[in-house]
Amino acid sequence: MTRADERDQRSSADGAQGPHDLDPTVTGDLDEVLAGALEHARPYAEEGTLPTRAPSVAEVDPTRFGIAAVELDGTEHVAGEADTPFPIQSISKVFSLVLAMQKAEDGRGIEAELWQRVGVEPSGDPFNSLVQLEHEEGVPRNPMINAGALIVDDVLVTHCEDPPGDMRSLVSELAGEPLDLDGTVLEQDGESGHRNRAMAYLMSSFGNLRNPIDRVLDTYVHQCAVSMTTRQLARAVRFLANHGVDPATGRQVLEPASARRVAAIMLTCGTYDAAGEFAFNVGLPCKSGVAGGIVGTVTDTMGVCVWSPPLAPSGNSAGGTAALAYLAERLRISLF
Ligand code: GLN
């Protein structure tokens, strides 16, 4: 029995007709819920702030807001600016990890190497913190913070011929259309990435980063610069809700066990040091980015994505977090 079936059974057993019993597979209702999520979340977005530290996103219009949900059968639901592209930034850490795990599934011993060099525990620190790295001898807590993503990229530089190109191909395939790069991110984030460079040098000093630092940083900046809409991102994460199979093509992107691991890392580490709050209020595997995007997956049901640029102090989109909490509550899709 799928989770959707279980939910149906639970709803009819309750006999309840209230808003909590909306089923995400009902087209009309889900469109309404997305519009409701957007309205509900706008005041929260107004309380957020644009990240002055990240020049490429410091000057975007803070009222922009889009949301999309794409079901496994391909039905797409959107509200607001769901077709406006924005840089995926840290959301790309999901896709770079997927690429590394694909290489690991090729059976070249990469999996063991990967999990020796990066952990799977929440950090409880901001995404760009250097503090833990010194204490923990250059082994980042998880692949969803910058230091961990740099280790994943180092693995990709070793095992891919063209890591930025391979990553862009993977995400384009999952989104169902070719994707562009955001020129501003490429230019400005590359120049302003002093912290990322510092982390890379620190990890090199511990012997945990092995390739030339510039190649690793270049891979990282290129993945952050991939430009996508909420609709495309909601499509692109569906394979994680579908046991590793892209429902659009039937391709097994990852083995089911690997897909579960990626989702588990998103749940526990995907929203920086607010992962506990996300589990508490949303209850879905999610990954956020500094440009205000957040993706989420609902097992056996759909991929979701929300975009609203102002951030909460945790670095997650303030409006996006509120919108996802609303969706989770209305649709009863929390894992818990
Ligand atoms: N390019 C950004 C950085 O490295 C991405 C971080 C993020 O989205 N949180 O700082």
mmCIF file of C-alpha atoms and ligand atoms in Angstrom:
data_model
loop_
_atom_site.group_PDB
_atom_site.id
_atom_site.type_symbol
_atom_site.label_atom_id
_atom_site.label_comp_id
_atom_site.label_asym_id
_atom_site.label_seq_id
_atom_site.Cartn_x
_atom_site.Cartn_y
_atom_site.Cartn_z
ATOM 1 C CA MET A 1 0.000 0.000 0.000
ATOM 2 C CA THR A 2 1.425 3.419 -0.914
ATOM 3 C CA ARG A 3 1.531 6.348 1.485
ATOM 4 C CA ALA A 4 -1.187 8.041 -0.576
ATOM 5 C CA ASP A 5 -3.415 4.960 -0.196
ATOM 6 C CA GLU A 6 -2.741 4.904 3.534
ATOM 7 C CA ARG A 7 -3.661 8.532 3.789
ATOM 8 C CA ASP A 8 -6.873 7.954 1.823
ATOM 9 C CA GLN A 9 -7.780 5.082 4.066
ATOM 10 C CA ARG A 10 -7.051 7.162 7.169
ATOM 11 C CA SER A 11 -9.156 10.065 5.861
ATOM 12 C CA SER A 12 -12.149 7.928 5.049
ATOM 13 C CA ALA A 13 -11.810 6.106 8.374
ATOM 14 C CA ASP A 14 -11.873 9.494 10.121
ATOM 15 C CA GLY A 15 -14.923 10.403 8.084
ATOM 16 C CA ALA A 16 -13.661 13.973 8.296
ATOM 17 C CA GLN A 17 -14.381 16.449 5.512
ATOM 18 C CA GLY A 18 -12.323 19.392 6.732
ATOM 19 C CA PRO A 19 -9.411 21.066 4.964
ATOM 20 C CA HIS A 20 -6.927 18.606 6.506
ATOM 21 C CA ASP A 21 -8.352 15.841 4.365
ATOM 22 C CA LEU A 22 -7.402 17.356 1.037
ATOM 23 C CA ASP A 23 -5.731 14.800 -1.127
ATOM 24 C CA PRO A 24 -2.802 16.074 -3.208
ATOM 25 C CA THR A 25 -3.820 13.891 -6.120
ATOM 26 C CA VAL A 26 -7.021 15.897 -6.601
ATOM 27 C CA THR A 27 -6.094 18.513 -9.194
ATOM 28 C CA GLY A 28 -8.504 21.286 -8.329
ATOM 29 C CA ASP A 29 -7.876 21.086 -4.620
ATOM 30 C CA LEU A 30 -4.117 21.102 -4.919
ATOM 31 C CA ASP A 31 -4.200 24.219 -7.111
ATOM 32 C CA GLU A 32 -6.263 25.940 -4.441
ATOM 33 C CA VAL A 33 -3.976 24.810 -1.651
ATOM 34 C CA LEU A 34 -0.926 26.195 -3.466
ATOM 35 C CA ALA A 35 -2.623 29.557 -3.953
ATOM 36 C CA GLY A 36 -3.601 29.483 -0.262
ATOM 37 C CA ALA A 37 -0.024 28.665 0.753
ATOM 38 C CA LEU A 38 1.222 31.670 -1.161
ATOM 39 C CA GLU A 39 -1.278 34.035 0.445
ATOM 40 C CA HIS A 40 -0.613 32.585 3.892
ATOM 41 C CA ALA A 41 3.154 32.936 3.486
ATOM 42 C CA ARG A 42 3.421 36.484 2.087
ATOM 43 C CA PRO A 43 3.475 38.207 5.513
ATOM 44 C CA TYR A 44 6.261 35.842 6.606
ATOM 45 C CA ALA A 45 8.267 36.796 3.518
ATOM 46 C CA GLU A 46 7.958 40.440 4.533
ATOM 47 C CA GLU A 47 9.722 39.618 7.795
ATOM 48 C CA GLY A 48 12.691 38.052 6.033
ATOM 49 C CA THR A 49 15.756 39.905 4.752
ATOM 50 C CA LEU A 50 17.804 39.665 1.583
ATOM 51 C CA PRO A 51 21.264 38.211 2.138
ATOM 52 C CA THR A 52 23.716 41.108 1.800
ATOM 53 C CA ARG A 53 26.605 38.619 2.051
ATOM 54 C CA ALA A 54 25.616 37.029 -1.251
ATOM 55 C CA PRO A 55 25.981 39.798 -3.870
ATOM 56 C CA SER A 56 24.206 37.905 -6.649
ATOM 57 C CA VAL A 57 20.930 37.763 -4.701
ATOM 58 C CA ALA A 58 21.152 40.925 -2.592
ATOM 59 C CA GLU A 59 19.217 43.079 -5.052
ATOM 60 C CA VAL A 60 16.377 40.894 -6.195
ATOM 61 C CA ASP A 61 12.739 42.034 -5.792
ATOM 62 C CA PRO A 62 11.747 40.685 -2.342
ATOM 63 C CA THR A 63 8.056 40.340 -3.242
ATOM 64 C CA ARG A 64 8.659 37.629 -5.850
ATOM 65 C CA PHE A 65 6.987 34.375 -4.865
ATOM 66 C CA GLY A 66 6.370 31.153 -6.753
ATOM 67 C CA ILE A 67 5.305 27.668 -5.813
ATOM 68 C CA ALA A 68 4.931 24.412 -7.756
ATOM 69 C CA ALA A 69 3.965 20.824 -7.060
ATOM 70 C CA VAL A 70 4.455 18.120 -9.691
ATOM 71 C CA GLU A 71 2.814 14.780 -9.116
ATOM 72 C CA LEU A 72 4.449 11.498 -10.078
ATOM 73 C CA ASP A 73 2.004 11.112 -12.974
ATOM 74 C CA GLY A 74 3.256 14.432 -14.392
ATOM 75 C CA THR A 75 0.321 16.618 -13.367
ATOM 76 C CA GLU A 76 1.701 20.077 -12.616
ATOM 77 C CA HIS A 77 0.193 22.568 -10.177
ATOM 78 C CA VAL A 78 1.533 26.089 -9.742
ATOM 79 C CA ALA A 79 0.775 29.435 -8.126
ATOM 80 C CA GLY A 80 2.515 32.827 -8.378
ATOM 81 C CA GLU A 81 5.783 33.161 -10.283
ATOM 82 C CA ALA A 82 6.365 29.471 -10.801
ATOM 83 C CA ASP A 83 8.002 30.011 -14.179
ATOM 84 C CA THR A 84 10.552 32.645 -13.212
ATOM 85 C CA PRO A 85 14.098 31.256 -13.103
ATOM 86 C CA PHE A 86 16.355 31.881 -10.113
ATOM 87 C CA PRO A 87 19.792 30.479 -9.217
ATOM 88 C CA ILE A 88 19.394 27.179 -7.401
ATOM 89 C CA GLN A 89 22.463 27.858 -5.234
ATOM 90 C CA SER A 90 22.649 25.343 -2.372
ATOM 91 C CA ILE A 91 19.767 23.255 -3.723
ATOM 92 C CA SER A 92 22.421 22.060 -6.187
ATOM 93 C CA LYS A 93 24.050 20.151 -3.305
ATOM 94 C CA VAL A 94 21.331 17.529 -3.704
ATOM 95 C CA PHE A 95 22.203 17.028 -7.371
ATOM 96 C CA SER A 96 25.982 16.962 -6.867
ATOM 97 C CA LEU A 97 25.480 14.316 -4.184
ATOM 98 C CA VAL A 98 23.237 12.353 -6.568
ATOM 99 C CA LEU A 99 25.940 12.466 -9.238
ATOM 100 C CA ALA A 100 28.558 11.270 -6.736
ATOM 101 C CA MET A 101 26.247 8.459 -5.629
ATOM 102 C CA GLN A 102 25.674 7.473 -9.253
ATOM 103 C CA LYS A 103 29.436 7.153 -9.597
ATOM 104 C CA ALA A 104 29.460 5.152 -6.359
ATOM 105 C CA GLU A 105 26.824 2.792 -7.750
ATOM 106 C CA ASP A 106 29.181 2.119 -10.650
ATOM 107 C CA GLY A 107 31.041 0.077 -8.039
ATOM 108 C CA ARG A 108 34.350 1.861 -8.010
ATOM 109 C CA GLY A 109 34.664 2.004 -4.235
ATOM 110 C CA ILE A 110 33.615 5.638 -4.199
ATOM 111 C CA GLU A 111 30.810 5.119 -1.704
ATOM 112 C CA ALA A 112 33.148 4.001 1.092
ATOM 113 C CA GLU A 113 35.527 6.818 0.211
ATOM 114 C CA LEU A 114 32.736 9.388 0.159
ATOM 115 C CA TRP A 115 31.371 8.568 3.616
ATOM 116 C CA GLN A 116 34.841 8.515 5.133
ATOM 117 C CA ARG A 117 35.428 12.024 3.893
ATOM 118 C CA VAL A 118 32.055 13.603 4.730
ATOM 119 C CA GLY A 119 29.610 12.773 7.545
ATOM 120 C CA VAL A 120 25.828 12.451 7.687
ATOM 121 C CA GLU A 121 25.071 14.353 10.892
ATOM 122 C CA PRO A 122 23.334 17.730 11.135
ATOM 123 C CA SER A 123 25.819 20.498 11.822
ATOM 124 C CA GLY A 124 23.781 22.864 13.991
ATOM 125 C CA ASP A 125 25.945 25.607 12.493
ATOM 126 C CA PRO A 126 25.401 27.990 9.560
ATOM 127 C CA PHE A 127 25.990 26.571 6.071
ATOM 128 C CA ASN A 128 29.279 28.382 5.637
ATOM 129 C CA SER A 129 30.757 27.893 9.124
ATOM 130 C CA LEU A 130 34.449 27.064 9.463
ATOM 131 C CA VAL A 131 34.378 26.295 13.184
ATOM 132 C CA GLN A 132 33.560 22.573 13.143
ATOM 133 C CA LEU A 133 36.050 21.884 10.375
ATOM 134 C CA GLU A 134 39.001 22.770 12.565
ATOM 135 C CA HIS A 135 37.731 20.679 15.511
ATOM 136 C CA GLU A 136 36.821 17.720 13.330
ATOM 137 C CA GLU A 137 40.027 17.591 11.323
ATOM 138 C CA GLY A 138 38.721 18.715 7.970
ATOM 139 C CA VAL A 139 35.832 16.219 7.760
ATOM 140 C CA PRO A 140 32.604 18.195 7.193
ATOM 141 C CA ARG A 141 29.490 17.140 9.074
ATOM 142 C CA ASN A 142 27.366 16.481 5.973
ATOM 143 C CA PRO A 143 27.154 17.088 2.192
ATOM 144 C CA MET A 144 24.443 19.774 2.477
ATOM 145 C CA ILE A 145 26.694 22.440 4.007
ATOM 146 C CA ASN A 146 29.299 24.222 1.886
ATOM 147 C CA ALA A 147 32.322 22.324 3.221
ATOM 148 C CA GLY A 148 30.613 18.975 2.602
ATOM 149 C CA ALA A 149 29.559 20.000 -0.892
ATOM 150 C CA LEU A 150 33.173 20.903 -1.654
ATOM 151 C CA ILE A 151 34.242 17.375 -0.677
ATOM 152 C CA VAL A 152 31.506 15.931 -2.925
ATOM 153 C CA ASP A 153 32.784 18.182 -5.730
ATOM 154 C CA ASP A 154 36.340 17.026 -5.082
ATOM 155 C CA VAL A 155 35.111 13.444 -5.586
ATOM 156 C CA LEU A 156 33.386 14.553 -8.806
ATOM 157 C CA VAL A 157 36.536 16.275 -10.064
ATOM 158 C CA THR A 158 38.369 12.973 -9.554
ATOM 159 C CA HIS A 159 35.728 10.786 -11.206
ATOM 160 C CA CYS A 160 34.020 12.939 -13.895
ATOM 161 C CA GLU A 161 35.573 14.320 -17.048
ATOM 162 C CA ASP A 162 33.529 17.513 -16.905
ATOM 163 C CA PRO A 163 31.934 17.870 -13.443
ATOM 164 C CA PRO A 164 30.044 21.175 -14.058
ATOM 165 C CA GLY A 165 28.829 19.888 -17.455
ATOM 166 C CA ASP A 166 27.808 16.493 -16.070
ATOM 167 C CA MET A 167 25.892 18.142 -13.247
ATOM 168 C CA ARG A 168 24.065 20.483 -15.602
ATOM 169 C CA SER A 169 23.174 17.551 -17.886
ATOM 170 C CA LEU A 170 21.808 15.566 -14.963
ATOM 171 C CA VAL A 171 19.625 18.430 -13.704
ATOM 172 C CA SER A 172 18.457 19.334 -17.220
ATOM 173 C CA GLU A 173 17.433 15.722 -17.801
ATOM 174 C CA LEU A 174 15.501 15.646 -14.515
ATOM 175 C CA ALA A 175 13.860 19.027 -15.209
ATOM 176 C CA GLY A 176 12.854 17.832 -18.683
ATOM 177 C CA GLU A 177 14.468 20.774 -20.492
ATOM 178 C CA PRO A 178 17.894 22.359 -21.034
ATOM 179 C CA LEU A 179 18.948 24.731 -18.271
ATOM 180 C CA ASP A 180 21.016 27.917 -18.359
ATOM 181 C CA LEU A 181 23.549 29.304 -15.923
ATOM 182 C CA ASP A 182 23.076 32.623 -14.115
ATOM 183 C CA GLY A 183 25.947 34.857 -15.257
ATOM 184 C CA THR A 184 25.804 37.064 -12.163
ATOM 185 C CA VAL A 185 26.281 34.107 -9.833
ATOM 186 C CA LEU A 186 29.170 32.811 -11.922
ATOM 187 C CA GLU A 187 30.902 36.174 -11.795
ATOM 188 C CA GLN A 188 30.092 37.464 -8.318
ATOM 189 C CA ASP A 189 29.952 34.287 -6.235
ATOM 190 C CA GLY A 190 33.259 33.200 -7.734
ATOM 191 C CA GLU A 191 34.858 36.474 -6.700
ATOM 192 C CA SER A 192 33.228 36.705 -3.288
ATOM 193 C CA GLY A 193 33.715 33.083 -2.263
ATOM 194 C CA HIS A 194 36.435 33.822 0.292
ATOM 195 C CA ARG A 195 34.882 31.587 2.938
ATOM 196 C CA ASN A 196 34.489 28.704 0.536
ATOM 197 C CA ARG A 197 38.113 29.145 -0.477
ATOM 198 C CA ALA A 198 39.147 29.231 3.188
ATOM 199 C CA MET A 199 37.253 25.973 3.835
ATOM 200 C CA ALA A 200 38.833 24.359 0.805
ATOM 201 C CA TYR A 201 42.343 25.297 1.982
ATOM 202 C CA LEU A 202 41.602 24.102 5.518
ATOM 203 C CA MET A 203 40.339 20.746 4.233
ATOM 204 C CA SER A 204 43.365 20.483 1.944
ATOM 205 C CA SER A 205 45.624 21.027 4.946
ATOM 206 C CA PHE A 206 44.000 17.966 6.555
ATOM 207 C CA GLY A 207 44.436 15.995 3.321
ATOM 208 C CA ASN A 208 40.670 15.704 2.792
ATOM 209 C CA LEU A 209 40.543 17.810 -0.375
ATOM 210 C CA ARG A 210 42.755 16.308 -3.048
ATOM 211 C CA ASN A 211 42.324 18.115 -6.351
ATOM 212 C CA PRO A 212 43.456 21.630 -7.271
ATOM 213 C CA ILE A 213 41.339 24.007 -5.207
ATOM 214 C CA ASP A 214 40.396 26.157 -8.198
ATOM 215 C CA ARG A 215 38.882 23.195 -10.053
ATOM 216 C CA VAL A 216 36.803 22.227 -7.027
ATOM 217 C CA LEU A 217 35.622 25.804 -6.427
ATOM 218 C CA ASP A 218 34.841 26.254 -10.108
ATOM 219 C CA THR A 219 32.660 23.127 -10.017
ATOM 220 C CA TYR A 220 30.883 24.451 -6.919
ATOM 221 C CA VAL A 221 30.212 27.921 -8.371
ATOM 222 C CA HIS A 222 28.901 26.412 -11.624
ATOM 223 C CA GLN A 223 26.436 24.168 -9.780
ATOM 224 C CA CYS A 224 25.206 27.104 -7.639
ATOM 225 C CA ALA A 225 24.650 29.134 -10.823
ATOM 226 C CA VAL A 226 22.254 26.682 -12.478
ATOM 227 C CA SER A 227 19.103 28.702 -13.118
ATOM 228 C CA MET A 228 15.721 27.007 -12.621
ATOM 229 C CA THR A 229 12.054 27.729 -11.996
ATOM 230 C CA THR A 230 10.028 26.231 -9.150
ATOM 231 C CA ARG A 231 8.179 24.137 -11.749
ATOM 232 C CA GLN A 232 11.440 22.690 -13.084
ATOM 233 C CA LEU A 233 12.789 22.001 -9.605
ATOM 234 C CA ALA A 234 9.579 20.306 -8.486
ATOM 235 C CA ARG A 235 9.902 18.019 -11.508
ATOM 236 C CA ALA A 236 13.597 17.422 -10.921
ATOM 237 C CA VAL A 237 13.266 16.071 -7.358
ATOM 238 C CA ARG A 238 10.419 13.677 -8.122
ATOM 239 C CA PHE A 239 12.726 10.711 -8.563
ATOM 240 C CA LEU A 240 13.492 10.978 -4.852
ATOM 241 C CA ALA A 241 9.769 10.598 -4.116
ATOM 242 C CA ASN A 242 9.645 7.661 -6.543
ATOM 243 C CA HIS A 243 12.286 5.276 -5.139
ATOM 244 C CA GLY A 244 15.020 6.616 -7.399
ATOM 245 C CA VAL A 245 13.115 6.331 -10.703
ATOM 246 C CA ASP A 246 12.469 9.483 -12.746
ATOM 247 C CA PRO A 247 8.733 9.143 -13.431
ATOM 248 C CA ALA A 248 9.047 11.186 -16.633
ATOM 249 C CA THR A 249 11.495 8.806 -18.332
ATOM 250 C CA GLY A 250 11.362 5.622 -16.267
ATOM 251 C CA ARG A 251 15.134 5.876 -15.791
ATOM 252 C CA GLN A 252 16.533 4.580 -12.493
ATOM 253 C CA VAL A 253 18.478 7.696 -11.500
ATOM 254 C CA LEU A 254 19.602 6.116 -8.216
ATOM 255 C CA GLU A 255 19.066 2.726 -6.620
ATOM 256 C CA PRO A 256 16.168 2.889 -4.116
ATOM 257 C CA ALA A 257 18.550 2.593 -1.150
ATOM 258 C CA SER A 258 20.672 5.500 -2.408
ATOM 259 C CA ALA A 259 17.566 7.628 -3.066
ATOM 260 C CA ARG A 260 16.428 6.956 0.510
ATOM 261 C CA ARG A 261 19.813 8.056 1.799
ATOM 262 C CA VAL A 262 19.729 11.312 -0.155
ATOM 263 C CA ALA A 263 16.226 12.047 1.181
ATOM 264 C CA ALA A 264 17.346 11.191 4.734
ATOM 265 C CA ILE A 265 20.263 13.618 4.454
ATOM 266 C CA MET A 266 17.890 16.301 3.148
ATOM 267 C CA LEU A 267 15.549 15.742 6.085
ATOM 268 C CA THR A 268 18.252 15.910 8.733
ATOM 269 C CA CYS A 269 20.684 18.375 7.131
ATOM 270 C CA GLY A 270 19.002 20.100 4.158
ATOM 271 C CA THR A 271 17.930 23.285 5.888
ATOM 272 C CA TYR A 272 21.149 24.096 7.787
ATOM 273 C CA ASP A 273 20.718 24.606 11.493
ATOM 274 C CA ALA A 274 16.918 24.819 11.147
ATOM 275 C CA ALA A 275 16.574 21.113 10.214
ATOM 276 C CA GLY A 276 14.898 20.429 13.565
ATOM 277 C CA GLU A 277 12.447 23.252 13.048
ATOM 278 C CA PHE A 278 11.707 21.932 9.542
ATOM 279 C CA ALA A 279 11.043 18.430 10.847
ATOM 280 C CA PHE A 280 8.807 19.987 13.482
ATOM 281 C CA ASN A 281 6.797 22.267 11.182
ATOM 282 C CA VAL A 282 7.067 20.661 7.738
ATOM 283 C CA GLY A 283 8.194 17.053 8.149
ATOM 284 C CA LEU A 284 9.511 16.527 4.620
ATOM 285 C CA PRO A 285 12.988 16.019 3.164
ATOM 286 C CA CYS A 286 13.827 19.557 1.969
ATOM 287 C CA LYS A 287 16.807 21.511 0.660
ATOM 288 C CA SER A 288 17.093 25.271 0.634
ATOM 289 C CA GLY A 289 19.299 27.752 -1.225
ATOM 290 C CA VAL A 290 20.452 31.294 -0.498
ATOM 291 C CA ALA A 291 18.437 32.661 -3.454
ATOM 292 C CA GLY A 292 15.239 31.733 -1.586
ATOM 293 C CA GLY A 293 14.344 28.409 -3.187
ATOM 294 C CA ILE A 294 13.388 25.320 -1.190
ATOM 295 C CA VAL A 295 12.646 21.888 -2.714
ATOM 296 C CA GLY A 296 10.820 19.096 -0.935
ATOM 297 C CA THR A 297 9.794 15.542 -1.730
ATOM 298 C CA VAL A 298 6.629 13.728 -0.754
ATOM 299 C CA THR A 299 7.206 9.988 -1.038
ATOM 300 C CA ASP A 300 4.991 8.228 -3.594
ATOM 301 C CA THR A 301 3.198 11.503 -4.304
ATOM 302 C CA MET A 302 5.090 14.504 -5.701
ATOM 303 C CA GLY A 303 7.974 16.950 -5.774
ATOM 304 C CA VAL A 304 7.415 20.484 -4.501
ATOM 305 C CA CYS A 305 9.350 23.727 -4.763
ATOM 306 C CA VAL A 306 8.808 27.211 -3.421
ATOM 307 C CA TRP A 307 10.746 30.424 -4.121
ATOM 308 C CA SER A 308 10.665 33.632 -2.113
ATOM 309 C CA PRO A 309 13.970 35.531 -1.764
ATOM 310 C CA PRO A 310 13.892 37.075 1.767
ATOM 311 C CA LEU A 311 15.578 34.761 4.256
ATOM 312 C CA ALA A 312 14.975 33.955 7.925
ATOM 313 C CA PRO A 313 18.033 34.176 10.236
ATOM 314 C CA SER A 314 18.643 30.452 9.622
ATOM 315 C CA GLY A 315 19.361 31.199 5.932
ATOM 316 C CA ASN A 316 16.179 29.500 4.708
ATOM 317 C CA SER A 317 13.507 31.387 2.761
ATOM 318 C CA ALA A 318 11.162 32.891 5.363
ATOM 319 C CA GLY A 319 8.105 32.834 3.106
ATOM 320 C CA GLY A 320 9.095 29.496 1.591
ATOM 321 C CA THR A 321 9.288 27.851 4.990
ATOM 322 C CA ALA A 322 5.858 29.200 5.921
ATOM 323 C CA ALA A 323 4.395 28.033 2.602
ATOM 324 C CA LEU A 324 5.746 24.494 3.046
ATOM 325 C CA ALA A 325 4.470 24.323 6.627
ATOM 326 C CA TYR A 326 1.038 25.352 5.325
ATOM 327 C CA LEU A 327 1.141 22.700 2.590
ATOM 328 C CA ALA A 328 2.229 20.003 5.005
ATOM 329 C CA GLU A 329 -0.574 20.865 7.382
ATOM 330 C CA ARG A 330 -3.311 21.204 4.763
ATOM 331 C CA LEU A 331 -2.329 18.089 2.819
ATOM 332 C CA ARG A 332 -1.201 15.986 5.796
ATOM 333 C CA ILE A 333 2.021 15.096 4.065
ATOM 334 C CA SER A 334 4.436 15.282 6.991
ATOM 335 C CA LEU A 335 6.461 12.090 7.327
ATOM 336 C CA PHE A 336 5.486 12.056 10.961
HETATM 337 N N1 GLN B 1 26.888 30.181 -3.435
HETATM 338 C C1 GLN B 1 26.473 30.196 -2.062
HETATM 339 C C2 GLN B 1 27.657 30.072 -1.136
HETATM 340 O O1 GLN B 1 28.500 29.252 -1.386
HETATM 341 C C3 GLN B 1 25.473 29.090 -1.824
HETATM 342 C C4 GLN B 1 25.107 28.947 -0.408
HETATM 343 C C5 GLN B 1 23.637 28.702 -0.173
HETATM 344 O O2 GLN B 1 22.800 28.665 -1.062
HETATM 345 N N2 GLN B 1 23.297 28.605 1.072
HETATM 346 O O3 GLN B 1 27.787 30.760 -0.160
#
